[in-house]
C-alpha cells in the first residue's frame, strides 16, 4: 500500500448516488480527489471535481493517480476495474456491493498478473485518520493514533473504531476488506502492511463467521507478524447451519465441505487462541485489551 | 437460490448434458397424459436433501400405481417442505455412479472441479474418493481431463466424462452459478453417461443479468433482496434489526451474553448499494420492522442502526413513521421498542423518539441491557 | 465466407443490435404479402460492393412500384453477380451515419475495433476519420468506450454506440468471424442507433464448430475445402496443380518467367491436416486434376508435387488412375501432361508414367520448360 | 530456442493419422521422443513410445521435456497447447492446419505471458539436420551445413532445402513458421535465433504473398541482424486482388486496409531491396546467391 495525505485519487462511478454522496465526504475529509469518471458524463464537474468519460482521458488531464475508488453499479464494476488496471492504476478499492463472484474471479486474476492491490468489493475502503479517506468510513468515528484496524465488515468496523476513539485510542489505519465470498485482498496482505507501517503499534482484527479467512489469518499472524494483534469475532451465537450474509452465498456442496466446523465463531476463536492472540468477547472489551498490550510494550521499551 | 431438479435438468439439456426423458407433474392426474413408457420413477421436487430415504422417490410400473404414488409424494413433506411439482422420469440401468461438481473455492478464489467414482446417496463413500482440480487460469478442457484421470478413469470414459465436466463448467460460468452438481452421473454397461440427478445453485447477485433464471427465482418464495438477511429462531421474544451483517451478529451476541432470548433477527443491509439514497434506507428500516414484528412471540424490538449515510434523526423518523402507522395494534400487543443510533443529529432523534416513549441510546450495551430487561418483564 | 446482408442482420438481431423491420424477398410476388408499411427500400443481396451505385438499391412507395423494382433488381447483375434474394426494409431517417468494424490485425495478432464518424458510401471520408483501438487483453467494454471517445462522441452516444461495439465484439468472438462491419450505423435525431447495413465474414476454418453458420455456407457455391485454392485466370492454356500455396506460387512464377500462359492454377493443399492419409492425398490429386481440366482452353497440365507423406510412385498412380479413367476424352482434347515429382520411389513413378507417355522430371525448371514448350506448340 | 540432438520431445496427438506417421519419421531421424499424449489412449505404446492421457501424467513418468510437437485436430489444438504450457513446456510446435484464428489469438496471449516459444500452426516445424526433427520436414532433402532456412511455407521450404542440398550447401536449421494469418512466432524471432546460432553463416528467408510480415522482416534485418541474409518471395505473378492461401483468410475490410499494395510480391521485394538484401527470382538462384555470399565472407575472414 502506498497512500499519503496528498495521494492523487480517482473516483469511478462518481455520478452514481453512492459515488456522489461519498465523493463529497471524501473531499471534505481532505482527500485529494483529482478526477471522476462516469461514461457519458464527461465534461461535467461535481463538487468541483472534473468528470471524464474514460479513465485514460482522466489521466491525460490530471496525470497518473495513486488509487481509484469504484462506486459503479455491480455489473459494471469488473469493467471499471479492468479499465483502471489497463490505465496503469495499481491501487483499487471497490465499494459497491452485489458483484457476482465470477466477475471477481476474473478481476483477481488480472490483479495478480499486474501486481495490483485490490480492496473489496462490498467494503468501506480505507481511512488513514487525519490524512486520507478512500471509501465510506464515517469520519466522525475515527481519530489519528496507533491502532491498526482490519475488518471484513463495514458498520461493525465503524462501531469498533468508535469504541477505540471513545476510549482515547486513535487509529493508524482502518481498512474493511469486504465480506463477500471472493475478496480482492486478504487479511495476510493487510496484516503485512500494518506490520511494516511505522505508525501502527497494535493491530485489531475484526472477523465474521463464514469462510476460513480468519483461521488462515491466525496462522499467518503466528508465523509472520511481529506486532501484537488482538481479535474479535462477531457471531458467536449465530444459529448453526444457516448461511448468513454475502459470505454465505458461495457454499460448497455437502460433499465439498471440508469439515463442517470451519467458518463458525468457535473455529475462528480457537484458531486465534492457538496462535496466542487475545480474543475480545464484545466490542467494549477491545479497548481494554489494546490498552493492556500498549502498557506492556511501553514497559518493554523502558 | 437452489433450483429444483427438473429446472437443473432443463439447463443440463440446453448444455447438451444427457438427461433421461422426463415430464413435469403438477398434479397426479397429469400422469394420465404421460409420454414416457413405464416403468418410471416419480421424484419429489424439493430443495432439501434426503428425499430418497424419506420416501420421496418411487418406482412405478403402470398408471394406477403412478397416480397413487404421486398422491402420496405430494402429501409427504421432506424436512418440512411439500413438493409443488413431481418429476416423472424413465428408469436407467447404471453400472457405475460418479459424483461431479463445479464450485468456487473462496479461499483460493478460483473455481474447483470435484469428482468421485463413488457417487449416489452414500456421501461418505463419495467423500472418501473425492478428487479435485483447481481451475488456475481461463478454463480449458484439459482441466476436465485432469479430473477424470485423477478419478482413475481410463480409455473412452476419460473423454465422455470430460465432456460432461466441460459442459458443467460452461453452465457454471455462463449462468454465474454457485454450484453445478451431478450426483449421480450414471455409467451404463456400454460406457454411456447420463446425469441422473442434478443440483444447481444460482448466484443471487448475478440474477439481474440472467432474466431466464430470474424468472425461475420469481416463482420462489424468498422476496428479500440479497443484501438483507432474515433469520427466524425457534424461541425467544426479542426481535433485532441492525444494519450490516457483522453488526447484526455482534448485537445478537450481546443480547445472548445478557441472557436475552432472540425470536428473530434481521440485517437491514449495509449502505454500499451503488444506488442507495436516504429514502431507500428509510424504506428498508420500515419494511424491516414490519418483517420482524410479524412474529407474535415478539415482545421487544431492538433497533441498532449505525448511521453513516443518513442522520440519526432521519433513521428515527423512519422508526416513527412505522410506529405511528401501527400505533394501535402495537400497543395492543404491548410491543416495546428500544433504539440505538449513532451518528449525526442524535439529539434531534432523541426528541423524536422520546415523544413515542421509545428509549434511545448511544451506547450499544446499554441499549441491549434495556431490551433484555423489558423482555424479561414481558 | 461472406454472408449476405440479410444473414448478417439476422445475426445482429440475435445479438440485440437494433436493425430495421425487414423481410426477405425470394420472388417479386412475395411483395404482395409484405408486412412492413411503405415506403420501403429494396436491396439486392449480393456479396460484392457498389450495389448502390449500380442500381441495386431502390426506394418504393407502393406494391405496384415495389414489384416492378424487384423485377428490375433480380435481373440486374452487380459486378457479374445476380441476386438470389432481395431484402425489403423499412426506411430510416438518419441524422448522422457512422462506420464500425471489428477485425483481426494479423501483425499484432490481436482484434482491433474500428470506427469513423463518417460512415456510408463515401469510403474516402470514412477512412479519413477512422479511429482504431487494439483489444490488448481479454475483451472488456472499456475498449468499446475508448473507440467512441476517440471517434469524438459525447454524452449518451458514448454508451449507446459502445453497446453496439460490445455486441459486435461478442458476435465476432462467439461465432469466430473474420469481420463484423456496420456501415452505416444510423443515428436518429433523438440519438437512437440503427444498423442500416452490415457485413459479416465467417472464418471458414471455424465453420465446423458453428453448425448454424455452416448451414448458411452449404447453400453457397464454393465446394472446395479451405486448404485448397483454385484460381481461374482470364487467358492462357496451361493448368497447374501443386501441393502447398508457396510451391504453387513459385511454379506459377517459373511458368510466367518461361513465357508460358496459365489458364488456371490449383493448390492441392499441404499435408498438415491432422487426419491426412495416403489415400486422401491421392484423392485430392485426382479431384484436383478433374477440376483444372474442366476448362476447355487448357492444353497442358503441369503437376508439381513434392512428396513427403506419400511416395512419388503413389502420386504417379493417382495421376495414372485419373488419366486412364478419362483416356479417350483427354486424347480427343489433345491434352498434354507434364509431371514433376520428388521424393521416394521416383524410378517406379517414372516407369508408371512413361507407359502413359507422361514426361516426369525431378528438376522443377526442366518440367516447367517442357510444359511451356508443349503449350506453345498447341 | 533451445534444442540439441538429445533434447526430450513430447508428441501431442500421437494417435492422430498425421501424428502417427510423423512420430515414426521423427523417431527414425533420431529425435529423442520420450512420450506421446492422446486422451483416451493412455497406457498404449506406439513405435515403442509410451502414450499417456495427460501431459502432466507423461511428465510424471519421463520427467521434464524440452519441447512438444502438436498434431491434434484443429479444434483441440488450443487446449493441447494450453495444457503443455500449464505443464511448464516452453517450446511448442503446432503442425496441424485449420486452426481458427481466434484460438491462436488466445494462445499467443498465453504464450507471451509465459515466455513460451510457439511455432506454427500449419507449419512443418523445425529440423536441425543430422540432429533433431520436430515436425514434417522430409529428412531426405536436408543435410547438415551452415545455411539457416526460415520460411512461411511447407513444401516450398522442402524445395529450397533440396536445391541447397543438391548444390552442396547444407543447412544449420530449417524452420517453417506456417502461413496462417495468426502465427505463433514471427520472422524477427527466428532471424534473431539464427543470428545468435554459431553454426549459421548465412540466412535464407523464404516468403509468401499476403500479410506484411516479410516487409517487417526486411526492416528488422536492416536494423538488427548481422549475418548475411538472402530472400526469396514466391507469387510475383499471382493475380492481384485474390486472396490466396490461409494467409488470405483474414482480410481487413476495404476501409481497414492500410494501403492496398502491402502484401504483394512487389511490396515485399521492394522492402528487401531497400534493406539491401539480395532477392532471388527463382529457387535455383538461391544456391548461387548463397555461394557468392559465402565466398565473400570467406574472403573477409582471410
PDB file of N, CA and C in Angstrom, chain C residues 237-239 289 292-301 322-323 326-327 329-338 356-358 374:
ATOM      1  N   UNK C 237      -3.205 -21.290 -71.489  1.00  0.00           N
ATOM      2  CA  UNK C 237      -3.617 -22.652 -71.812  1.00  0.00           C
ATOM      3  C   UNK C 237      -2.927 -23.710 -70.951  1.00  0.00           C
ATOM      4  N   UNK C 238      -2.169 -23.264 -69.926  1.00  0.00           N
ATOM      5  CA  UNK C 238      -1.527 -24.210 -69.026  1.00  0.00           C
ATOM      6  C   UNK C 238      -2.286 -24.244 -67.699  1.00  0.00           C
ATOM      7  N   UNK C 239      -2.556 -25.459 -67.223  1.00  0.00           N
ATOM      8  CA  UNK C 239      -3.191 -25.610 -65.906  1.00  0.00           C
ATOM      9  C   UNK C 239      -2.138 -26.168 -64.949  1.00  0.00           C
ATOM     10  N   UNK C 289      -7.093 -32.724 -60.525  1.00  0.00           N
ATOM     11  CA  UNK C 289      -6.898 -32.819 -61.975  1.00  0.00           C
ATOM     12  C   UNK C 289      -8.224 -32.664 -62.699  1.00  0.00           C
ATOM     13  N   UNK C 292      -9.067 -28.848 -62.717  1.00  0.00           N
ATOM     14  CA  UNK C 292      -8.306 -27.920 -63.569  1.00  0.00           C
ATOM     15  C   UNK C 292      -8.446 -28.256 -65.055  1.00  0.00           C
ATOM     16  N   UNK C 293      -8.904 -29.467 -65.376  1.00  0.00           N
ATOM     17  CA  UNK C 293      -9.050 -29.814 -66.796  1.00  0.00           C
ATOM     18  C   UNK C 293     -10.457 -29.547 -67.321  1.00  0.00           C
ATOM     19  N   UNK C 294     -11.349 -29.055 -66.460  1.00  0.00           N
ATOM     20  CA  UNK C 294     -12.695 -28.732 -66.943  1.00  0.00           C
ATOM     21  C   UNK C 294     -12.650 -27.602 -67.972  1.00  0.00           C
ATOM     22  N   UNK C 295     -11.701 -26.718 -67.775  1.00  0.00           N
ATOM     23  CA  UNK C 295     -11.551 -25.540 -68.626  1.00  0.00           C
ATOM     24  C   UNK C 295     -11.064 -25.992 -70.012  1.00  0.00           C
ATOM     25  N   UNK C 296     -11.872 -25.743 -71.030  1.00  0.00           N
ATOM     26  CA  UNK C 296     -11.559 -26.264 -72.367  1.00  0.00           C
ATOM     27  C   UNK C 296     -10.365 -25.545 -73.009  1.00  0.00           C
ATOM     28  N   UNK C 297      -9.981 -24.401 -72.485  1.00  0.00           N
ATOM     29  CA  UNK C 297      -8.822 -23.678 -73.029  1.00  0.00           C
ATOM     30  C   UNK C 297      -7.508 -24.411 -72.719  1.00  0.00           C
ATOM     31  N   UNK C 298      -7.558 -25.274 -71.717  1.00  0.00           N
ATOM     32  CA  UNK C 298      -6.324 -25.904 -71.231  1.00  0.00           C
ATOM     33  C   UNK C 298      -5.789 -26.923 -72.225  1.00  0.00           C
ATOM     34  N   UNK C 299      -4.509 -26.778 -72.613  1.00  0.00           N
ATOM     35  CA  UNK C 299      -3.849 -27.767 -73.473  1.00  0.00           C
ATOM     36  C   UNK C 299      -2.803 -28.577 -72.711  1.00  0.00           C
ATOM     37  N   UNK C 300      -2.239 -27.953 -71.693  1.00  0.00           N
ATOM     38  CA  UNK C 300      -1.155 -28.613 -70.963  1.00  0.00           C
ATOM     39  C   UNK C 300      -1.445 -28.578 -69.472  1.00  0.00           C
ATOM     40  N   UNK C 301      -1.238 -29.720 -68.838  1.00  0.00           N
ATOM     41  CA  UNK C 301      -1.391 -29.791 -67.389  1.00  0.00           C
ATOM     42  C   UNK C 301      -0.025 -30.050 -66.779  1.00  0.00           C
ATOM     43  N   UNK C 322      -6.461 -41.244 -62.692  1.00  0.00           N
ATOM     44  CA  UNK C 322      -7.247 -40.172 -63.317  1.00  0.00           C
ATOM     45  C   UNK C 322      -7.170 -40.281 -64.837  1.00  0.00           C
ATOM     46  N   UNK C 323      -5.955 -40.459 -65.329  1.00  0.00           N
ATOM     47  CA  UNK C 323      -5.681 -40.468 -66.754  1.00  0.00           C
ATOM     48  C   UNK C 323      -6.431 -41.610 -67.449  1.00  0.00           C
ATOM     49  N   UNK C 326     -10.210 -41.333 -68.019  1.00  0.00           N
ATOM     50  CA  UNK C 326     -10.672 -40.350 -68.993  1.00  0.00           C
ATOM     51  C   UNK C 326      -9.844 -40.374 -70.270  1.00  0.00           C
ATOM     52  N   UNK C 327      -9.132 -41.485 -70.491  1.00  0.00           N
ATOM     53  CA  UNK C 327      -8.134 -41.542 -71.552  1.00  0.00           C
ATOM     54  C   UNK C 327      -8.675 -41.014 -72.878  1.00  0.00           C
ATOM     55  N   UNK C 329     -11.345 -39.116 -73.714  1.00  0.00           N
ATOM     56  CA  UNK C 329     -11.689 -37.692 -73.834  1.00  0.00           C
ATOM     57  C   UNK C 329     -10.436 -36.824 -73.767  1.00  0.00           C
ATOM     58  N   UNK C 330      -9.454 -37.248 -72.980  1.00  0.00           N
ATOM     59  CA  UNK C 330      -8.227 -36.461 -72.880  1.00  0.00           C
ATOM     60  C   UNK C 330      -7.480 -36.478 -74.204  1.00  0.00           C
ATOM     61  N   UNK C 331      -7.482 -37.644 -74.860  1.00  0.00           N
ATOM     62  CA  UNK C 331      -6.790 -37.734 -76.149  1.00  0.00           C
ATOM     63  C   UNK C 331      -7.505 -36.892 -77.206  1.00  0.00           C
ATOM     64  N   UNK C 332      -8.836 -36.951 -77.154  1.00  0.00           N
ATOM     65  CA  UNK C 332      -9.604 -36.128 -78.098  1.00  0.00           C
ATOM     66  C   UNK C 332      -9.226 -34.656 -77.979  1.00  0.00           C
ATOM     67  N   UNK C 333      -9.069 -34.231 -76.707  1.00  0.00           N
ATOM     68  CA  UNK C 333      -8.744 -32.811 -76.465  1.00  0.00           C
ATOM     69  C   UNK C 333      -7.278 -32.533 -76.705  1.00  0.00           C
ATOM     70  N   UNK C 334      -6.496 -33.571 -76.965  1.00  0.00           N
ATOM     71  CA  UNK C 334      -5.041 -33.434 -77.129  1.00  0.00           C
ATOM     72  C   UNK C 334      -4.423 -32.721 -75.929  1.00  0.00           C
ATOM     73  N   UNK C 335      -4.801 -33.196 -74.760  1.00  0.00           N
ATOM     74  CA  UNK C 335      -4.322 -32.611 -73.518  1.00  0.00           C
ATOM     75  C   UNK C 335      -2.992 -33.262 -73.143  1.00  0.00           C
ATOM     76  N   UNK C 336      -1.955 -32.435 -72.958  1.00  0.00           N
ATOM     77  CA  UNK C 336      -0.647 -32.959 -72.587  1.00  0.00           C
ATOM     78  C   UNK C 336      -0.440 -32.866 -71.084  1.00  0.00           C
ATOM     79  N   UNK C 337       0.174 -33.879 -70.528  1.00  0.00           N
ATOM     80  CA  UNK C 337       0.503 -33.868 -69.107  1.00  0.00           C
ATOM     81  C   UNK C 337       2.001 -33.796 -68.936  1.00  0.00           C
ATOM     82  N   UNK C 338       2.436 -33.005 -67.971  1.00  0.00           N
ATOM     83  CA  UNK C 338       3.842 -32.986 -67.577  1.00  0.00           C
ATOM     84  C   UNK C 338       3.859 -33.119 -66.062  1.00  0.00           C
ATOM     85  N   UNK C 356       2.312 -44.063 -69.920  1.00  0.00           N
ATOM     86  CA  UNK C 356       1.228 -43.185 -70.372  1.00  0.00           C
ATOM     87  C   UNK C 356       1.760 -42.038 -71.218  1.00  0.00           C
ATOM     88  N   UNK C 357       3.022 -42.111 -71.512  1.00  0.00           N
ATOM     89  CA  UNK C 357       3.728 -41.042 -72.256  1.00  0.00           C
ATOM     90  C   UNK C 357       3.616 -39.698 -71.541  1.00  0.00           C
ATOM     91  N   UNK C 358       3.662 -39.746 -70.226  1.00  0.00           N
ATOM     92  CA  UNK C 358       3.698 -38.500 -69.459  1.00  0.00           C
ATOM     93  C   UNK C 358       5.146 -38.268 -69.034  1.00  0.00           C
ATOM     94  N   UNK C 374       5.364 -27.397 -74.784  1.00  0.00           N
ATOM     95  CA  UNK C 374       4.185 -28.103 -75.283  1.00  0.00           C
ATOM     96  C   UNK C 374       3.022 -27.132 -75.495  1.00  0.00           C
TER      97      UNK C 374
END
